[in-house]
Coordinates of C-alpha atoms in Angstrom, one line a residue:
M1 CA 79.8 128.4 119.0
I2 CA 81.6 131.5 117.6
F3 CA 81.1 131.4 113.8
S4 CA 83.5 134.2 113.1
N5 CA 86.4 132.4 114.8
I6 CA 89.2 131.3 112.6
F7 CA 89.1 127.7 113.9
V8 CA 85.4 127.4 113.3
L9 CA 85.7 128.8 109.8
I10 CA 88.5 126.3 109.0
F11 CA 86.4 123.5 110.3
L12 CA 83.3 124.5 108.2
G13 CA 85.5 125.1 105.2
G14 CA 87.2 121.8 105.5
T15 CA 83.9 119.9 106.0
A16 CA 82.3 121.6 102.9
F17 CA 85.5 121.1 100.8
S18 CA 85.9 117.4 101.6
F19 CA 82.2 116.7 101.1
L20 CA 82.0 118.5 97.7
L21 CA 85.2 117.0 96.5
D22 CA 84.1 113.5 97.4
M23 CA 80.7 114.0 95.8
I24 CA 82.2 115.4 92.6
L25 CA 84.8 112.7 92.3
E26 CA 82.4 109.8 92.9
R27 CA 79.9 111.4 90.4
I28 CA 82.6 111.6 87.8
D29 CA 83.5 108.0 88.3
F30 CA 79.9 106.9 88.2
S31 CA 79.3 108.8 84.9
F32 CA 82.5 107.4 83.4
R33 CA 81.4 103.9 84.5
K34 CA 78.0 104.3 82.8
K35 CA 79.7 105.3 79.5
H36 CA 82.8 103.0 79.5
G37 CA 82.5 100.5 82.3
R38 CA 81.2 97.7 80.0
E39 CA 83.8 98.3 77.3
I40 CA 86.3 95.5 77.0
P41 CA 89.8 96.9 76.5
E42 CA 91.6 95.4 73.5
I43 CA 94.6 94.4 75.7
L44 CA 92.2 92.3 77.8
S45 CA 89.9 90.9 75.1
N46 CA 90.9 87.3 75.8
Q47 CA 90.8 87.5 79.6
I48 CA 87.7 89.7 80.4
D49 CA 84.2 89.0 79.3
A50 CA 81.1 91.2 79.1
Q51 CA 79.3 89.4 81.9
T52 CA 82.2 90.1 84.3
L53 CA 82.2 93.8 83.4
D54 CA 78.5 94.0 83.8
K55 CA 78.7 92.5 87.3
T56 CA 81.6 94.8 88.2
C57 CA 79.5 97.9 87.2
R58 CA 76.5 96.7 89.2
Y59 CA 78.7 96.0 92.2
E60 CA 80.3 99.5 92.0
D61 CA 77.0 101.1 91.5
A62 CA 75.5 99.4 94.5
K63 CA 78.4 100.6 96.7
Y64 CA 78.0 104.1 95.2
N65 CA 74.3 104.2 95.9
L66 CA 74.9 103.2 99.5
W67 CA 77.8 105.7 99.9
I68 CA 75.6 108.7 99.0
P69 CA 73.2 108.6 102.0
S70 CA 76.0 107.5 104.3
I71 CA 78.3 110.5 103.6
I72 CA 75.4 113.0 103.7
L73 CA 74.2 111.7 107.1
E74 CA 77.8 111.5 108.3
V75 CA 78.4 115.2 107.5
M76 CA 75.0 116.2 109.0
L77 CA 75.7 114.4 112.2
S78 CA 79.2 115.9 112.5
L79 CA 77.9 119.4 112.1
Y80 CA 75.0 118.8 114.5
L81 CA 77.2 117.4 117.2
V82 CA 79.4 120.5 117.0
F83 CA 76.6 123.1 116.6
C84 CA 74.4 121.7 119.4
G85 CA 77.2 121.7 122.0
F86 CA 77.3 117.9 122.4
Y87 CA 81.0 117.7 123.2
P88 CA 81.2 120.4 125.9
A89 CA 78.0 118.9 127.5
L90 CA 79.5 115.4 127.4
L91 CA 82.8 116.6 129.0
G92 CA 80.8 118.4 131.7
E93 CA 78.8 115.3 132.5
I94 CA 81.9 113.1 132.6
C95 CA 83.6 115.5 135.0
T96 CA 80.7 114.9 137.4
W97 CA 81.6 111.1 137.4
T98 CA 85.4 111.3 137.8
E99 CA 88.1 113.8 138.5
N100 CA 90.8 111.5 137.1
S101 CA 92.2 113.1 133.9
F102 CA 93.0 109.7 132.3
F103 CA 89.6 108.2 132.8
T104 CA 88.0 111.5 131.7
A105 CA 89.9 111.3 128.4
V106 CA 89.1 107.6 127.8
L107 CA 85.4 108.1 128.6
F108 CA 85.2 111.2 126.4
L109 CA 86.7 109.4 123.4
I110 CA 84.5 106.4 123.8
L111 CA 81.2 108.2 124.5
G112 CA 82.0 110.9 121.9
G113 CA 82.4 108.2 119.2
I114 CA 79.0 106.5 120.0
P115 CA 76.8 108.7 117.8
G116 CA 79.0 108.1 114.7
A117 CA 79.2 104.4 115.5
L118 CA 75.5 104.1 115.8
L119 CA 75.0 105.9 112.5
S120 CA 77.4 103.6 110.7
I121 CA 75.9 100.3 111.9
P122 CA 73.0 100.1 109.4
F123 CA 75.2 101.1 106.5
A124 CA 77.9 98.5 107.6
L125 CA 75.3 95.8 107.9
Y126 CA 73.7 96.6 104.5
S127 CA 77.2 96.7 102.9
E128 CA 78.1 93.3 104.4
F129 CA 74.8 91.4 104.1
G130 CA 73.1 93.3 101.3
I131 CA 75.9 94.1 98.8
E132 CA 78.9 91.8 99.6
K133 CA 76.7 88.8 100.1
H134 CA 74.6 89.5 97.1
F135 CA 77.7 89.6 94.9
G136 CA 79.1 86.4 96.3
F137 CA 81.9 87.9 98.5
S138 CA 80.6 87.7 102.1
N139 CA 80.5 84.5 104.0
M140 CA 79.9 86.3 107.3
T141 CA 77.1 85.5 109.7
F142 CA 75.7 88.2 111.9
G143 CA 77.3 86.6 114.9
M144 CA 80.7 86.7 113.3
W145 CA 80.2 90.3 112.3
L146 CA 79.2 91.3 115.8
A147 CA 82.0 89.4 117.4
D148 CA 84.6 91.0 115.1
E149 CA 83.2 94.5 116.0
I150 CA 83.4 93.8 119.7
K151 CA 86.9 92.3 119.5
G152 CA 88.0 95.2 117.3
F153 CA 86.7 97.7 119.9
F154 CA 88.4 96.2 122.8
I155 CA 91.7 95.7 120.9
N156 CA 91.7 99.4 119.9
L157 CA 91.0 100.4 123.5
V158 CA 93.8 98.3 124.8
I159 CA 96.2 99.7 122.2
M160 CA 95.1 103.3 122.6
A161 CA 94.9 103.4 126.4
P162 CA 98.6 103.3 127.1
L163 CA 99.3 106.1 124.5
L164 CA 96.5 108.2 126.1
L165 CA 97.9 107.6 129.6
A166 CA 101.4 108.6 128.4
M167 CA 100.0 111.7 126.7
I168 CA 98.1 112.9 129.8
G169 CA 101.1 112.2 132.0
L170 CA 103.4 114.2 129.7
F171 CA 100.9 117.1 129.6
K172 CA 101.2 117.2 133.4
Y173 CA 104.9 116.5 134.0
A174 CA 106.8 117.3 130.8
S175 CA 105.6 120.9 130.3
D176 CA 106.8 122.3 127.0
W177 CA 108.7 119.1 126.0
W178 CA 105.8 116.7 126.0
W179 CA 105.6 116.7 122.2
I180 CA 109.1 115.4 121.8
L181 CA 108.7 112.6 124.3
L182 CA 105.3 111.7 123.0
G183 CA 106.7 111.4 119.5
C184 CA 109.4 109.0 120.7
I185 CA 106.9 107.0 122.7
Y186 CA 104.6 106.8 119.6
F187 CA 107.3 105.3 117.4
V188 CA 108.6 102.8 120.0
F189 CA 105.0 101.8 120.7
S190 CA 104.3 101.4 116.9
L191 CA 107.4 99.2 116.6
G192 CA 106.2 97.0 119.4
I193 CA 102.7 96.7 117.9
S194 CA 104.3 95.6 114.5
I195 CA 106.1 92.8 116.4
I196 CA 103.2 91.5 118.4
Y197 CA 100.5 92.0 115.8
P198 CA 101.2 88.8 113.7
I199 CA 101.7 86.7 116.8
F200 CA 99.0 87.8 119.2
I201 CA 96.5 90.1 117.5
A202 CA 95.9 88.8 114.0
P203 CA 95.1 85.2 115.3
I204 CA 92.2 86.7 117.3
F205 CA 90.3 87.2 114.0
N206 CA 91.7 84.6 111.7
K207 CA 93.4 81.2 111.7
F208 CA 96.9 81.0 110.3
T209 CA 98.4 77.7 109.3
P210 CA 101.8 76.9 107.8
L211 CA 101.8 76.5 104.0
E212 CA 101.8 72.8 103.1
D213 CA 104.8 71.3 101.5
G214 CA 104.7 71.1 97.7
Q215 CA 105.5 73.0 94.5
L216 CA 104.2 76.3 95.7
K217 CA 106.1 76.3 99.0
T218 CA 109.3 75.3 97.3
R219 CA 109.0 78.1 94.7
L220 CA 108.2 80.7 97.4
E221 CA 111.0 79.6 99.7
E222 CA 113.5 79.7 96.8
L223 CA 112.3 83.2 95.9
L224 CA 112.7 84.4 99.5
K225 CA 116.2 83.0 99.6
K226 CA 117.1 84.6 96.3
C227 CA 116.0 88.0 97.6
G228 CA 117.7 87.6 101.0
F229 CA 114.4 87.9 102.9
K230 CA 114.3 86.0 106.2
A231 CA 110.8 85.2 107.4
S232 CA 109.5 83.2 110.3
G233 CA 107.4 81.2 107.9
L234 CA 104.9 81.1 105.1
F235 CA 101.3 81.1 106.4
V236 CA 97.8 80.6 104.9
M237 CA 95.0 82.7 106.3
D238 CA 91.4 81.4 106.3
A239 CA 90.1 84.5 104.6
S240 CA 87.4 82.6 102.8
R241 CA 85.7 82.1 106.2
R242 CA 84.6 85.7 106.0
S243 CA 85.1 86.9 102.4
G244 CA 85.8 85.9 98.8
H245 CA 88.3 88.8 98.4
S246 CA 91.9 87.8 98.1
N247 CA 95.3 89.2 99.0
A248 CA 98.9 88.5 100.2
Y249 CA 101.1 90.5 102.5
F250 CA 104.1 90.7 104.7
T251 CA 103.6 91.5 108.4
G252 CA 105.8 91.8 111.5
F253 CA 109.2 93.1 112.1
G254 CA 112.6 91.4 112.6
K255 CA 112.2 87.8 113.6
S256 CA 108.4 88.1 113.7
K257 CA 108.2 88.7 109.9
R258 CA 106.0 86.3 108.1
V259 CA 104.5 86.0 104.7
V260 CA 100.7 85.6 104.7
L261 CA 98.7 84.2 101.7
Y262 CA 94.9 84.3 101.7
D263 CA 93.4 80.9 101.0
T264 CA 91.3 82.5 98.4
L265 CA 94.5 83.7 96.6
I266 CA 95.8 80.1 96.5
E267 CA 92.6 78.9 95.0
Q268 CA 92.4 81.6 92.3
L269 CA 96.1 81.8 91.1
S270 CA 98.6 79.3 89.8
P271 CA 101.9 78.8 91.6
E272 CA 103.7 80.9 89.0
E273 CA 101.3 83.8 89.5
I274 CA 101.5 83.6 93.3
E275 CA 105.3 83.6 93.0
A276 CA 105.0 86.8 90.9
V277 CA 102.7 88.4 93.5
L278 CA 105.1 87.6 96.3
G279 CA 107.9 89.0 94.0
H280 CA 106.0 92.2 93.9
E281 CA 105.8 92.3 97.7
L282 CA 109.5 91.5 97.9
G283 CA 110.1 94.5 95.6
H284 CA 108.8 96.8 98.3
Y285 CA 111.3 95.2 100.7
K286 CA 114.3 95.4 98.3
H287 CA 113.6 99.0 97.4
H288 CA 113.2 99.9 101.1
H289 CA 109.8 101.5 100.6
I290 CA 108.7 100.9 104.1
L291 CA 111.9 102.3 105.5
K292 CA 111.7 105.4 103.2
K293 CA 108.1 106.0 104.4
L294 CA 109.2 105.7 108.0
L295 CA 112.1 108.2 107.4
F296 CA 109.5 110.6 106.0
M297 CA 106.9 110.0 108.7
I298 CA 109.2 110.4 111.7
P299 CA 110.0 114.1 111.1
A300 CA 106.5 114.7 109.9
V301 CA 105.0 113.4 113.1
F302 CA 107.4 115.6 115.2
V303 CA 106.5 118.7 113.1
I304 CA 102.8 118.0 113.6
L305 CA 103.2 117.5 117.3
F306 CA 105.3 120.7 117.6
A307 CA 102.5 122.7 115.9
I308 CA 99.9 121.1 118.1
S309 CA 101.9 122.0 121.2
F310 CA 101.3 125.7 120.4
L311 CA 97.8 125.5 119.1
I312 CA 96.4 123.6 122.1
K313 CA 97.5 126.5 124.4
I314 CA 95.2 128.9 122.6
P315 CA 92.0 129.4 124.7
V316 CA 89.9 130.6 121.8
L317 CA 90.3 127.1 120.2
Y318 CA 88.2 125.8 123.1
T319 CA 85.8 128.7 123.7
S320 CA 84.9 128.9 120.0
F321 CA 83.5 125.4 120.2
G322 CA 81.6 125.9 123.5
F323 CA 84.2 124.8 126.1
F324 CA 84.8 127.0 129.1
I325 CA 88.3 128.2 129.6
D326 CA 89.2 130.8 132.3
G327 CA 92.7 132.0 131.7
E328 CA 95.4 129.6 130.6
V329 CA 94.5 126.2 129.3
P330 CA 95.0 123.6 132.0
Y331 CA 96.8 120.4 131.2
Q332 CA 93.6 118.4 131.9
M333 CA 91.9 120.1 128.9
M334 CA 94.8 119.6 126.4
F335 CA 93.5 116.3 125.1
I336 CA 90.3 118.2 124.2
G337 CA 92.5 120.6 122.2
I338 CA 94.0 117.7 120.2
F339 CA 90.4 116.4 119.6
L340 CA 89.3 119.8 118.4
L341 CA 92.3 120.2 116.1
S342 CA 91.4 116.8 114.5
L343 CA 88.0 118.2 113.8
V344 CA 89.3 121.5 112.5
F345 CA 92.0 120.2 110.1
G346 CA 91.0 116.6 109.6
E347 CA 88.9 117.1 106.5
W348 CA 91.7 119.1 104.7
G349 CA 93.7 115.9 104.5
S350 CA 92.2 115.3 101.1
L351 CA 94.6 118.0 99.7
L352 CA 97.5 115.7 100.5
S353 CA 95.9 112.6 98.8
P354 CA 97.3 113.3 95.3
I355 CA 100.8 113.7 96.6
M356 CA 100.7 110.7 98.8
N357 CA 99.1 108.6 96.1
F358 CA 101.7 109.7 93.5
F359 CA 104.6 108.4 95.6
S360 CA 102.6 105.2 96.5
R361 CA 102.0 104.5 92.8
R362 CA 105.6 105.1 92.0
D363 CA 106.6 102.5 94.6
E364 CA 104.1 100.0 93.1
F365 CA 105.6 100.4 89.7
Q366 CA 109.0 99.8 91.1
A367 CA 107.8 96.7 92.9
D368 CA 106.2 95.4 89.7
A369 CA 109.5 96.0 87.9
F370 CA 111.4 94.1 90.5
A371 CA 108.9 91.1 90.3
K372 CA 109.4 91.1 86.6
K373 CA 113.2 91.0 87.0
I374 CA 113.3 88.4 89.8
C375 CA 110.8 86.1 88.1
G376 CA 112.3 86.4 84.7
T377 CA 109.0 87.6 83.1
G378 CA 106.3 90.1 83.9
E379 CA 103.6 88.0 82.3
H380 CA 102.7 85.9 85.3
L381 CA 102.2 89.1 87.4
C382 CA 100.0 90.5 84.6
T383 CA 97.8 87.4 84.5
A384 CA 97.7 87.4 88.3
L385 CA 96.6 91.1 88.4
I386 CA 93.9 90.4 85.8
K387 CA 92.5 87.5 87.7
L388 CA 92.5 89.3 91.0
N389 CA 90.8 92.3 89.4
K390 CA 88.1 90.0 88.0
E391 CA 87.6 88.0 91.2
N392 CA 87.4 91.2 93.3
L393 CA 85.2 93.0 90.7
S394 CA 87.5 96.0 90.6
E395 CA 87.0 98.7 88.0
I396 CA 89.3 98.3 85.0
Q397 CA 89.1 101.8 83.7
V398 CA 88.6 104.9 85.9
P399 CA 88.8 108.7 85.2
K400 CA 92.3 110.1 85.6
I401 CA 91.3 112.7 88.2
Y402 CA 89.5 110.0 90.2
S403 CA 92.6 107.7 90.3
I404 CA 94.8 110.7 91.3
F405 CA 92.8 111.3 94.5
N406 CA 91.6 107.8 95.3
Y407 CA 94.1 105.2 94.0
N408 CA 97.3 104.5 95.9
H409 CA 97.9 101.7 93.4
P410 CA 98.1 102.3 89.6
P411 CA 95.0 101.3 87.7
L412 CA 95.2 97.8 86.1
L413 CA 95.8 98.9 82.5
E414 CA 98.7 101.1 83.5
R415 CA 100.4 98.3 85.5
I416 CA 100.0 95.9 82.6
A417 CA 101.3 98.4 80.1
A418 CA 104.4 99.1 82.3
L419 CA 105.0 95.3 82.8
R420 CA 104.8 94.6 79.1
K421 CA 106.9 97.7 78.1

């Protein structure tokens, strides 16, 4: 490794920056929670009790205490794998097994991810069976957890393999235009995944049953009709089989669109409150938030791919991390260039978090305002948010700087203030 190389310096700087930023922000939140976490805001004096706040603080502290060693070991492992030459050695070993560029890339990504996956296993197990189960959220068994991990691995592999095959083929045959074609393929592929996900992928993990006839279904169908939202159905997901956390969401595209309610959500909220939650989700639809994000992402992806198309042709990107390049970069090595660029620039993504979170929170306020308008009152959404906050043991008050970097939704008190404005 050449430590004076600009790519190595950017990698080291990004790793240090991201690590220190996360440590500082989490410490600020921890200290704030110690001082104010058990204070009952006046606006919630009739809905939140001291026992719930105490449990929330203990839950957040438990996650924080697990996060500290996990992030330290994660950074140490990342640095070690780069410094010890693990990745060039892995590529060299794979090349003795196969000369096929596609299989080389697949094996490199799978085997290169094993050290990080092995490190994460004990932390994931303790989080699920030590913390989540202790605080009454997890209903998982080890068999269910293991099955989910295995299914998730193979689904990701099946999804990523066609994109990887297309990328290798474009490197070889599309020359300088590969980045344009890959961007087009990526968006068409993403659209296809959004269509097949609710029908074929989601049922692999959960059972989805049509919402039973009754007051709730009638209210929700009338709300959908009022908003002009055509869905293939209202479905209940058996979330309680795994967790006590609750949620509701839209999924799919076109005729595959469906509204999904967690069974835990139906148990925790009244029909009026569920209607308000759905009204919030419909607010995203009516304000075209997903379309606006897509219109932003399309040019952004092409700009990033364009920059990558130049950077992966620089031999020093490879040699500075221990890979051997003699002359021009061959197309068989370009996937390594993309992998190295993800290492070099990936940790600097934290700089974009405040900007992305700002626009996301703005969208959430707009969706809340739409729910208030369409439901005739914002009070049902307020009580729903309070109940969900209590049931999920989410922090009520957080430091401003922490929410700027980590919250893509406005904190609870800000949402209630805006709804009651």
